[in-house]
Amino acid sequence: MYIEKYPGTHDLFVASSTEINTGASTNWNPTAQTEVKWENRTHYDASVYSHSTTSSPHVVTIEQDGNYVVMYHDELTGAVADANVTVELVVNGSNVPCASARTHYISNSNGHDTTSASGFFYVPDLEVDDTVTVTVMREGVSGSVTTNNPTKLYVVRKQSLAVSDPPTVSSVVLNSSSDI
């Protein structure tokens, strides 16, 4: 769990979704890599991001150079034995290495029909006009897998910290058990 108090909406983009970018599809278990549509925004700094909930709602465009943190959370459900949805963070059309969630296995046995995934990804050096998307794709068995609750996306531009006088670090050497 990550908790950070964040004043206001400065440098922040928060949106939710119940659909993927294939019409009005609510099946999050597609055969091909498909973008998530962020149709509901709750926080949005238009000086840092551009985004439309109607035209290309799957795309978040960066408007200021910087380092970003992307956080993702979903809860999926389906009566599909051996379903497993893969989630990928994509920047400028390319999957970001190690920025994926592959923990959506559903056995559909003994009441196991719900799964969730969360991701916390540091994405350095984004530039103006870079695009950020999130995709889903079937990794396991086909069938309908939908959201229990709206899926959440948080994108935060992290301010650079200037350290003018870095702290000094001292070390202690223990020589015998009596020092412990």
mmCIF file with all atom_site columns, C-alpha atoms in Angstrom:
data_model
loop_
_atom_site.group_PDB
_atom_site.id
_atom_site.type_symbol
_atom_site.label_atom_id
_atom_site.label_alt_id
_atom_site.label_comp_id
_atom_site.label_asym_id
_atom_site.label_entity_id
_atom_site.label_seq_id
_atom_site.pdbx_PDB_ins_code
_atom_site.Cartn_x
_atom_site.Cartn_y
_atom_site.Cartn_z
_atom_site.occupancy
_atom_site.B_iso_or_equiv
_atom_site.pdbx_formal_charge
_atom_site.auth_seq_id
_atom_site.auth_comp_id
_atom_site.auth_asym_id
_atom_site.auth_atom_id
_atom_site.pdbx_PDB_model_num
ATOM 1   C CA . MET A 1 1   ? 0.000   0.000   0.000   1.00 0.00 ? 1   MET A CA 1
ATOM 2   C CA . TYR A 1 2   ? 1.269   3.464   -0.890  1.00 0.00 ? 2   TYR A CA 1
ATOM 3   C CA . ILE A 1 3   ? -0.065  6.602   0.783   1.00 0.00 ? 3   ILE A CA 1
ATOM 4   C CA . GLU A 1 4   ? 0.987   10.135  -0.068  1.00 0.00 ? 4   GLU A CA 1
ATOM 5   C CA . LYS A 1 5   ? -0.808  13.296  0.951   1.00 0.00 ? 5   LYS A CA 1
ATOM 6   C CA . TYR A 1 6   ? -1.165  15.349  -2.188  1.00 0.00 ? 6   TYR A CA 1
ATOM 7   C CA . PRO A 1 7   ? -2.468  18.915  -1.989  1.00 0.00 ? 7   PRO A CA 1
ATOM 8   C CA . GLY A 1 8   ? -4.940  19.870  -4.711  1.00 0.00 ? 8   GLY A CA 1
ATOM 9   C CA . THR A 1 9   ? -4.787  18.672  -8.303  1.00 0.00 ? 9   THR A CA 1
ATOM 10  C CA . HIS A 1 10  ? -1.468  20.234  -9.332  1.00 0.00 ? 10  HIS A CA 1
ATOM 11  C CA . ASP A 1 11  ? 0.566   17.758  -11.475 1.00 0.00 ? 11  ASP A CA 1
ATOM 12  C CA . LEU A 1 12  ? -2.167  15.117  -11.081 1.00 0.00 ? 12  LEU A CA 1
ATOM 13  C CA . PHE A 1 13  ? -4.316  13.058  -13.455 1.00 0.00 ? 13  PHE A CA 1
ATOM 14  C CA . VAL A 1 14  ? -6.913  10.659  -12.003 1.00 0.00 ? 14  VAL A CA 1
ATOM 15  C CA . ALA A 1 15  ? -9.421  8.743   -14.111 1.00 0.00 ? 15  ALA A CA 1
ATOM 16  C CA . SER A 1 16  ? -11.537 5.597   -14.022 1.00 0.00 ? 16  SER A CA 1
ATOM 17  C CA . SER A 1 17  ? -12.893 3.148   -16.540 1.00 0.00 ? 17  SER A CA 1
ATOM 18  C CA . THR A 1 18  ? -15.288 0.280   -17.048 1.00 0.00 ? 18  THR A CA 1
ATOM 19  C CA . GLU A 1 19  ? -14.674 -0.170  -20.809 1.00 0.00 ? 19  GLU A CA 1
ATOM 20  C CA . ILE A 1 20  ? -11.883 -0.987  -23.207 1.00 0.00 ? 20  ILE A CA 1
ATOM 21  C CA . ASN A 1 21  ? -11.308 0.655   -26.585 1.00 0.00 ? 21  ASN A CA 1
ATOM 22  C CA . THR A 1 22  ? -13.343 -1.684  -28.804 1.00 0.00 ? 22  THR A CA 1
ATOM 23  C CA . GLY A 1 23  ? -16.638 0.154   -29.058 1.00 0.00 ? 23  GLY A CA 1
ATOM 24  C CA . ALA A 1 24  ? -18.461 -0.090  -25.756 1.00 0.00 ? 24  ALA A CA 1
ATOM 25  C CA . SER A 1 25  ? -16.860 -3.377  -24.746 1.00 0.00 ? 25  SER A CA 1
ATOM 26  C CA . THR A 1 26  ? -16.841 -4.269  -21.075 1.00 0.00 ? 26  THR A CA 1
ATOM 27  C CA . ASN A 1 27  ? -14.962 -7.555  -21.670 1.00 0.00 ? 27  ASN A CA 1
ATOM 28  C CA . TRP A 1 28  ? -11.438 -6.960  -20.311 1.00 0.00 ? 28  TRP A CA 1
ATOM 29  C CA . ASN A 1 29  ? -10.228 -10.311 -21.720 1.00 0.00 ? 29  ASN A CA 1
ATOM 30  C CA . PRO A 1 30  ? -9.671  -9.487  -25.428 1.00 0.00 ? 30  PRO A CA 1
ATOM 31  C CA . THR A 1 31  ? -7.599  -11.621 -27.803 1.00 0.00 ? 31  THR A CA 1
ATOM 32  C CA . ALA A 1 32  ? -5.400  -8.670  -28.890 1.00 0.00 ? 32  ALA A CA 1
ATOM 33  C CA . GLN A 1 33  ? -3.733  -5.944  -26.813 1.00 0.00 ? 33  GLN A CA 1
ATOM 34  C CA . THR A 1 34  ? -6.493  -3.327  -26.359 1.00 0.00 ? 34  THR A CA 1
ATOM 35  C CA . GLU A 1 35  ? -6.404  0.088   -24.677 1.00 0.00 ? 35  GLU A CA 1
ATOM 36  C CA . VAL A 1 36  ? -8.435  0.978   -21.598 1.00 0.00 ? 36  VAL A CA 1
ATOM 37  C CA . LYS A 1 37  ? -10.811 3.938   -22.141 1.00 0.00 ? 37  LYS A CA 1
ATOM 38  C CA . TRP A 1 38  ? -10.473 6.531   -19.357 1.00 0.00 ? 38  TRP A CA 1
ATOM 39  C CA . GLU A 1 39  ? -13.954 7.975   -19.720 1.00 0.00 ? 39  GLU A CA 1
ATOM 40  C CA . ASN A 1 40  ? -14.325 9.462   -16.222 1.00 0.00 ? 40  ASN A CA 1
ATOM 41  C CA . ARG A 1 41  ? -11.800 12.001  -14.901 1.00 0.00 ? 41  ARG A CA 1
ATOM 42  C CA . THR A 1 42  ? -11.912 13.153  -11.287 1.00 0.00 ? 42  THR A CA 1
ATOM 43  C CA . HIS A 1 43  ? -8.668  15.193  -11.090 1.00 0.00 ? 43  HIS A CA 1
ATOM 44  C CA . TYR A 1 44  ? -6.950  16.756  -14.046 1.00 0.00 ? 44  TYR A CA 1
ATOM 45  C CA . ASP A 1 45  ? -4.192  19.374  -14.333 1.00 0.00 ? 45  ASP A CA 1
ATOM 46  C CA . ALA A 1 46  ? -4.586  20.635  -17.918 1.00 0.00 ? 46  ALA A CA 1
ATOM 47  C CA . SER A 1 47  ? -1.184  22.341  -17.775 1.00 0.00 ? 47  SER A CA 1
ATOM 48  C CA . VAL A 1 48  ? 0.518   18.933  -17.359 1.00 0.00 ? 48  VAL A CA 1
ATOM 49  C CA . TYR A 1 49  ? -1.781  16.570  -19.314 1.00 0.00 ? 49  TYR A CA 1
ATOM 50  C CA . SER A 1 50  ? -4.127  16.647  -22.249 1.00 0.00 ? 50  SER A CA 1
ATOM 51  C CA . HIS A 1 51  ? -6.957  14.132  -22.370 1.00 0.00 ? 51  HIS A CA 1
ATOM 52  C CA . SER A 1 52  ? -10.422 13.872  -23.857 1.00 0.00 ? 52  SER A CA 1
ATOM 53  C CA . THR A 1 53  ? -13.158 11.640  -22.469 1.00 0.00 ? 53  THR A CA 1
ATOM 54  C CA . THR A 1 54  ? -14.813 11.507  -25.918 1.00 0.00 ? 54  THR A CA 1
ATOM 55  C CA . SER A 1 55  ? -12.037 11.616  -28.565 1.00 0.00 ? 55  SER A CA 1
ATOM 56  C CA . SER A 1 56  ? -9.339  8.967   -27.974 1.00 0.00 ? 56  SER A CA 1
ATOM 57  C CA . PRO A 1 57  ? -10.188 8.552   -24.264 1.00 0.00 ? 57  PRO A CA 1
ATOM 58  C CA . HIS A 1 58  ? -7.543  5.835   -23.982 1.00 0.00 ? 58  HIS A CA 1
ATOM 59  C CA . VAL A 1 59  ? -4.704  8.379   -24.502 1.00 0.00 ? 59  VAL A CA 1
ATOM 60  C CA . VAL A 1 60  ? -3.167  10.629  -21.834 1.00 0.00 ? 60  VAL A CA 1
ATOM 61  C CA . THR A 1 61  ? -0.736  13.089  -23.454 1.00 0.00 ? 61  THR A CA 1
ATOM 62  C CA . ILE A 1 62  ? 2.116   14.639  -21.496 1.00 0.00 ? 62  ILE A CA 1
ATOM 63  C CA . GLU A 1 63  ? 2.321   18.454  -21.688 1.00 0.00 ? 63  GLU A CA 1
ATOM 64  C CA . GLN A 1 64  ? 5.389   19.002  -19.461 1.00 0.00 ? 64  GLN A CA 1
ATOM 65  C CA . ASP A 1 65  ? 8.756   17.257  -19.484 1.00 0.00 ? 65  ASP A CA 1
ATOM 66  C CA . GLY A 1 66  ? 9.541   15.371  -16.316 1.00 0.00 ? 66  GLY A CA 1
ATOM 67  C CA . ASN A 1 67  ? 9.540   12.213  -14.258 1.00 0.00 ? 67  ASN A CA 1
ATOM 68  C CA . TYR A 1 68  ? 6.186   10.575  -13.631 1.00 0.00 ? 68  TYR A CA 1
ATOM 69  C CA . VAL A 1 69  ? 4.651   7.906   -11.423 1.00 0.00 ? 69  VAL A CA 1
ATOM 70  C CA . VAL A 1 70  ? 1.792   5.856   -12.858 1.00 0.00 ? 70  VAL A CA 1
ATOM 71  C CA . MET A 1 71  ? -0.457  3.885   -10.515 1.00 0.00 ? 71  MET A CA 1
ATOM 72  C CA . TYR A 1 72  ? -3.117  1.436   -11.643 1.00 0.00 ? 72  TYR A CA 1
ATOM 73  C CA . HIS A 1 73  ? -5.710  -0.650  -9.803  1.00 0.00 ? 73  HIS A CA 1
ATOM 74  C CA . ASP A 1 74  ? -8.512  -2.913  -10.969 1.00 0.00 ? 74  ASP A CA 1
ATOM 75  C CA . GLU A 1 75  ? -10.916 -5.579  -9.716  1.00 0.00 ? 75  GLU A CA 1
ATOM 76  C CA . LEU A 1 76  ? -12.073 -8.059  -12.354 1.00 0.00 ? 76  LEU A CA 1
ATOM 77  C CA . THR A 1 77  ? -14.604 -10.867 -12.270 1.00 0.00 ? 77  THR A CA 1
ATOM 78  C CA . GLY A 1 78  ? -15.683 -13.639 -14.609 1.00 0.00 ? 78  GLY A CA 1
ATOM 79  C CA . ALA A 1 79  ? -17.086 -17.157 -14.657 1.00 0.00 ? 79  ALA A CA 1
ATOM 80  C CA . VAL A 1 80  ? -14.203 -18.323 -16.864 1.00 0.00 ? 80  VAL A CA 1
ATOM 81  C CA . ALA A 1 81  ? -12.011 -21.213 -15.739 1.00 0.00 ? 81  ALA A CA 1
ATOM 82  C CA . ASP A 1 82  ? -8.310  -20.349 -16.159 1.00 0.00 ? 82  ASP A CA 1
ATOM 83  C CA . ALA A 1 83  ? -8.786  -16.760 -17.345 1.00 0.00 ? 83  ALA A CA 1
ATOM 84  C CA . ASN A 1 84  ? -5.804  -14.436 -16.869 1.00 0.00 ? 84  ASN A CA 1
ATOM 85  C CA . VAL A 1 85  ? -5.851  -10.838 -18.110 1.00 0.00 ? 85  VAL A CA 1
ATOM 86  C CA . THR A 1 86  ? -2.487  -9.106  -18.640 1.00 0.00 ? 86  THR A CA 1
ATOM 87  C CA . VAL A 1 87  ? -2.213  -5.339  -18.077 1.00 0.00 ? 87  VAL A CA 1
ATOM 88  C CA . GLU A 1 88  ? 0.592   -3.328  -19.738 1.00 0.00 ? 88  GLU A CA 1
ATOM 89  C CA . LEU A 1 89  ? 1.721   0.289   -19.381 1.00 0.00 ? 89  LEU A CA 1
ATOM 90  C CA . VAL A 1 90  ? 2.474   1.692   -22.835 1.00 0.00 ? 90  VAL A CA 1
ATOM 91  C CA . VAL A 1 91  ? 4.398   4.892   -23.655 1.00 0.00 ? 91  VAL A CA 1
ATOM 92  C CA . ASN A 1 92  ? 4.435   6.147   -27.250 1.00 0.00 ? 92  ASN A CA 1
ATOM 93  C CA . GLY A 1 93  ? 3.107   2.821   -28.516 1.00 0.00 ? 93  GLY A CA 1
ATOM 94  C CA . SER A 1 94  ? 5.713   0.622   -26.796 1.00 0.00 ? 94  SER A CA 1
ATOM 95  C CA . ASN A 1 95  ? 5.250   -1.508  -23.698 1.00 0.00 ? 95  ASN A CA 1
ATOM 96  C CA . VAL A 1 96  ? 7.290   -0.153  -20.782 1.00 0.00 ? 96  VAL A CA 1
ATOM 97  C CA . PRO A 1 97  ? 9.658   -2.897  -19.577 1.00 0.00 ? 97  PRO A CA 1
ATOM 98  C CA . CYS A 1 98  ? 8.605   -4.391  -16.218 1.00 0.00 ? 98  CYS A CA 1
ATOM 99  C CA . ALA A 1 99  ? 5.468   -2.207  -16.084 1.00 0.00 ? 99  ALA A CA 1
ATOM 100 C CA . SER A 1 100 ? 2.828   -4.896  -16.242 1.00 0.00 ? 100 SER A CA 1
ATOM 101 C CA . ALA A 1 101 ? 0.391   -6.804  -14.073 1.00 0.00 ? 101 ALA A CA 1
ATOM 102 C CA . ARG A 1 102 ? -0.029  -10.513 -14.714 1.00 0.00 ? 102 ARG A CA 1
ATOM 103 C CA . THR A 1 103 ? -1.894  -11.531 -11.569 1.00 0.00 ? 103 THR A CA 1
ATOM 104 C CA . HIS A 1 104 ? -5.470  -11.893 -12.815 1.00 0.00 ? 104 HIS A CA 1
ATOM 105 C CA . TYR A 1 105 ? -5.743  -15.670 -12.697 1.00 0.00 ? 105 TYR A CA 1
ATOM 106 C CA . ILE A 1 106 ? -9.329  -16.870 -12.157 1.00 0.00 ? 106 ILE A CA 1
ATOM 107 C CA . SER A 1 107 ? -9.840  -20.588 -11.504 1.00 0.00 ? 107 SER A CA 1
ATOM 108 C CA . ASN A 1 108 ? -13.658 -20.343 -11.406 1.00 0.00 ? 108 ASN A CA 1
ATOM 109 C CA . SER A 1 109 ? -13.550 -23.168 -8.878  1.00 0.00 ? 109 SER A CA 1
ATOM 110 C CA . ASN A 1 110 ? -14.933 -23.150 -5.335  1.00 0.00 ? 110 ASN A CA 1
ATOM 111 C CA . GLY A 1 111 ? -16.206 -19.580 -5.725  1.00 0.00 ? 111 GLY A CA 1
ATOM 112 C CA . HIS A 1 112 ? -12.952 -18.117 -7.106  1.00 0.00 ? 112 HIS A CA 1
ATOM 113 C CA . ASP A 1 113 ? -14.308 -15.762 -9.775  1.00 0.00 ? 113 ASP A CA 1
ATOM 114 C CA . THR A 1 114 ? -12.735 -12.429 -8.759  1.00 0.00 ? 114 THR A CA 1
ATOM 115 C CA . THR A 1 115 ? -9.225  -11.074 -9.080  1.00 0.00 ? 115 THR A CA 1
ATOM 116 C CA . SER A 1 116 ? -7.379  -7.776  -8.797  1.00 0.00 ? 116 SER A CA 1
ATOM 117 C CA . ALA A 1 117 ? -4.127  -6.151  -9.827  1.00 0.00 ? 117 ALA A CA 1
ATOM 118 C CA . SER A 1 118 ? -2.236  -3.045  -8.852  1.00 0.00 ? 118 SER A CA 1
ATOM 119 C CA . GLY A 1 119 ? 0.819   -1.409  -10.315 1.00 0.00 ? 119 GLY A CA 1
ATOM 120 C CA . PHE A 1 120 ? 3.123   1.397   -9.222  1.00 0.00 ? 120 PHE A CA 1
ATOM 121 C CA . PHE A 1 121 ? 5.488   2.402   -12.007 1.00 0.00 ? 121 PHE A CA 1
ATOM 122 C CA . TYR A 1 122 ? 8.174   5.102   -12.128 1.00 0.00 ? 122 TYR A CA 1
ATOM 123 C CA . VAL A 1 123 ? 8.504   6.474   -15.661 1.00 0.00 ? 123 VAL A CA 1
ATOM 124 C CA . PRO A 1 124 ? 11.453  8.887   -15.958 1.00 0.00 ? 124 PRO A CA 1
ATOM 125 C CA . ASP A 1 125 ? 12.180  11.481  -18.612 1.00 0.00 ? 125 ASP A CA 1
ATOM 126 C CA . LEU A 1 126 ? 8.810   11.811  -20.308 1.00 0.00 ? 126 LEU A CA 1
ATOM 127 C CA . GLU A 1 127 ? 8.646   14.692  -22.766 1.00 0.00 ? 127 GLU A CA 1
ATOM 128 C CA . VAL A 1 128 ? 5.972   16.976  -24.189 1.00 0.00 ? 128 VAL A CA 1
ATOM 129 C CA . ASP A 1 129 ? 3.647   15.043  -26.556 1.00 0.00 ? 129 ASP A CA 1
ATOM 130 C CA . ASP A 1 130 ? 4.596   11.617  -25.168 1.00 0.00 ? 130 ASP A CA 1
ATOM 131 C CA . THR A 1 131 ? 1.491   9.441   -24.866 1.00 0.00 ? 131 THR A CA 1
ATOM 132 C CA . VAL A 1 132 ? 0.593   7.125   -21.996 1.00 0.00 ? 132 VAL A CA 1
ATOM 133 C CA . THR A 1 133 ? -1.916  4.307   -22.384 1.00 0.00 ? 133 THR A CA 1
ATOM 134 C CA . VAL A 1 134 ? -2.828  1.157   -20.477 1.00 0.00 ? 134 VAL A CA 1
ATOM 135 C CA . THR A 1 135 ? -3.707  -2.022  -22.333 1.00 0.00 ? 135 THR A CA 1
ATOM 136 C CA . VAL A 1 136 ? -5.306  -5.339  -21.436 1.00 0.00 ? 136 VAL A CA 1
ATOM 137 C CA . MET A 1 137 ? -5.047  -8.668  -23.228 1.00 0.00 ? 137 MET A CA 1
ATOM 138 C CA . ARG A 1 138 ? -6.071  -12.262 -22.703 1.00 0.00 ? 138 ARG A CA 1
ATOM 139 C CA . GLU A 1 139 ? -3.245  -14.493 -21.514 1.00 0.00 ? 139 GLU A CA 1
ATOM 140 C CA . GLY A 1 140 ? -5.372  -17.427 -20.373 1.00 0.00 ? 140 GLY A CA 1
ATOM 141 C CA . VAL A 1 141 ? -8.683  -18.871 -21.552 1.00 0.00 ? 141 VAL A CA 1
ATOM 142 C CA . SER A 1 142 ? -11.160 -16.767 -23.544 1.00 0.00 ? 142 SER A CA 1
ATOM 143 C CA . GLY A 1 143 ? -14.460 -15.640 -22.071 1.00 0.00 ? 143 GLY A CA 1
ATOM 144 C CA . SER A 1 144 ? -16.032 -12.572 -20.529 1.00 0.00 ? 144 SER A CA 1
ATOM 145 C CA . VAL A 1 145 ? -14.108 -10.866 -17.704 1.00 0.00 ? 145 VAL A CA 1
ATOM 146 C CA . THR A 1 146 ? -15.544 -7.554  -16.501 1.00 0.00 ? 146 THR A CA 1
ATOM 147 C CA . THR A 1 147 ? -14.806 -4.937  -13.848 1.00 0.00 ? 147 THR A CA 1
ATOM 148 C CA . ASN A 1 148 ? -16.359 -5.249  -10.385 1.00 0.00 ? 148 ASN A CA 1
ATOM 149 C CA . ASN A 1 149 ? -15.686 -1.568  -9.721  1.00 0.00 ? 149 ASN A CA 1
ATOM 150 C CA . PRO A 1 150 ? -14.304 1.123   -12.012 1.00 0.00 ? 150 PRO A CA 1
ATOM 151 C CA . THR A 1 151 ? -10.618 0.618   -12.750 1.00 0.00 ? 151 THR A CA 1
ATOM 152 C CA . LYS A 1 152 ? -8.438  3.506   -11.531 1.00 0.00 ? 152 LYS A CA 1
ATOM 153 C CA . LEU A 1 153 ? -5.499  5.273   -13.156 1.00 0.00 ? 153 LEU A CA 1
ATOM 154 C CA . TYR A 1 154 ? -3.351  7.833   -11.330 1.00 0.00 ? 154 TYR A CA 1
ATOM 155 C CA . VAL A 1 155 ? -0.542  9.738   -13.063 1.00 0.00 ? 155 VAL A CA 1
ATOM 156 C CA . VAL A 1 156 ? 1.608   12.145  -11.055 1.00 0.00 ? 156 VAL A CA 1
ATOM 157 C CA . ARG A 1 157 ? 4.410   14.389  -12.292 1.00 0.00 ? 157 ARG A CA 1
ATOM 158 C CA . LYS A 1 158 ? 7.111   14.281  -9.645  1.00 0.00 ? 158 LYS A CA 1
ATOM 159 C CA . GLN A 1 159 ? 8.960   17.512  -8.997  1.00 0.00 ? 159 GLN A CA 1
ATOM 160 C CA . SER A 1 160 ? 12.745  17.312  -9.020  1.00 0.00 ? 160 SER A CA 1
ATOM 161 C CA . LEU A 1 161 ? 14.312  17.894  -5.645  1.00 0.00 ? 161 LEU A CA 1
ATOM 162 C CA . ALA A 1 162 ? 17.386  20.082  -5.482  1.00 0.00 ? 162 ALA A CA 1
ATOM 163 C CA . VAL A 1 163 ? 19.683  19.044  -2.683  1.00 0.00 ? 163 VAL A CA 1
ATOM 164 C CA . SER A 1 164 ? 22.059  21.935  -2.064  1.00 0.00 ? 164 SER A CA 1
ATOM 165 C CA . ASP A 1 165 ? 23.620  20.540  1.089   1.00 0.00 ? 165 ASP A CA 1
ATOM 166 C CA . PRO A 1 166 ? 23.341  16.739  1.128   1.00 0.00 ? 166 PRO A CA 1
ATOM 167 C CA . PRO A 1 167 ? 23.331  15.076  4.541   1.00 0.00 ? 167 PRO A CA 1
ATOM 168 C CA . THR A 1 168 ? 26.514  13.456  5.776   1.00 0.00 ? 168 THR A CA 1
ATOM 169 C CA . VAL A 1 169 ? 26.481  9.797   6.614   1.00 0.00 ? 169 VAL A CA 1
ATOM 170 C CA . SER A 1 170 ? 28.639  8.364   9.343   1.00 0.00 ? 170 SER A CA 1
ATOM 171 C CA . SER A 1 171 ? 29.281  4.742   10.023  1.00 0.00 ? 171 SER A CA 1
ATOM 172 C CA . VAL A 1 172 ? 29.770  2.785   13.211  1.00 0.00 ? 172 VAL A CA 1
ATOM 173 C CA . VAL A 1 173 ? 32.041  -0.237  13.419  1.00 0.00 ? 173 VAL A CA 1
ATOM 174 C CA . LEU A 1 174 ? 31.237  -2.861  16.022  1.00 0.00 ? 174 LEU A CA 1
ATOM 175 C CA . ASN A 1 175 ? 34.307  -4.739  17.209  1.00 0.00 ? 175 ASN A CA 1
ATOM 176 C CA . SER A 1 176 ? 32.999  -7.234  19.714  1.00 0.00 ? 176 SER A CA 1
ATOM 177 C CA . SER A 1 177 ? 29.821  -8.724  21.031  1.00 0.00 ? 177 SER A CA 1
ATOM 178 C CA . SER A 1 178 ? 29.965  -6.302  23.968  1.00 0.00 ? 178 SER A CA 1
ATOM 179 C CA . ASP A 1 179 ? 29.319  -3.453  21.489  1.00 0.00 ? 179 ASP A CA 1
ATOM 180 C CA . ILE A 1 180 ? 25.961  -4.927  20.487  1.00 0.00 ? 180 ILE A CA 1
#
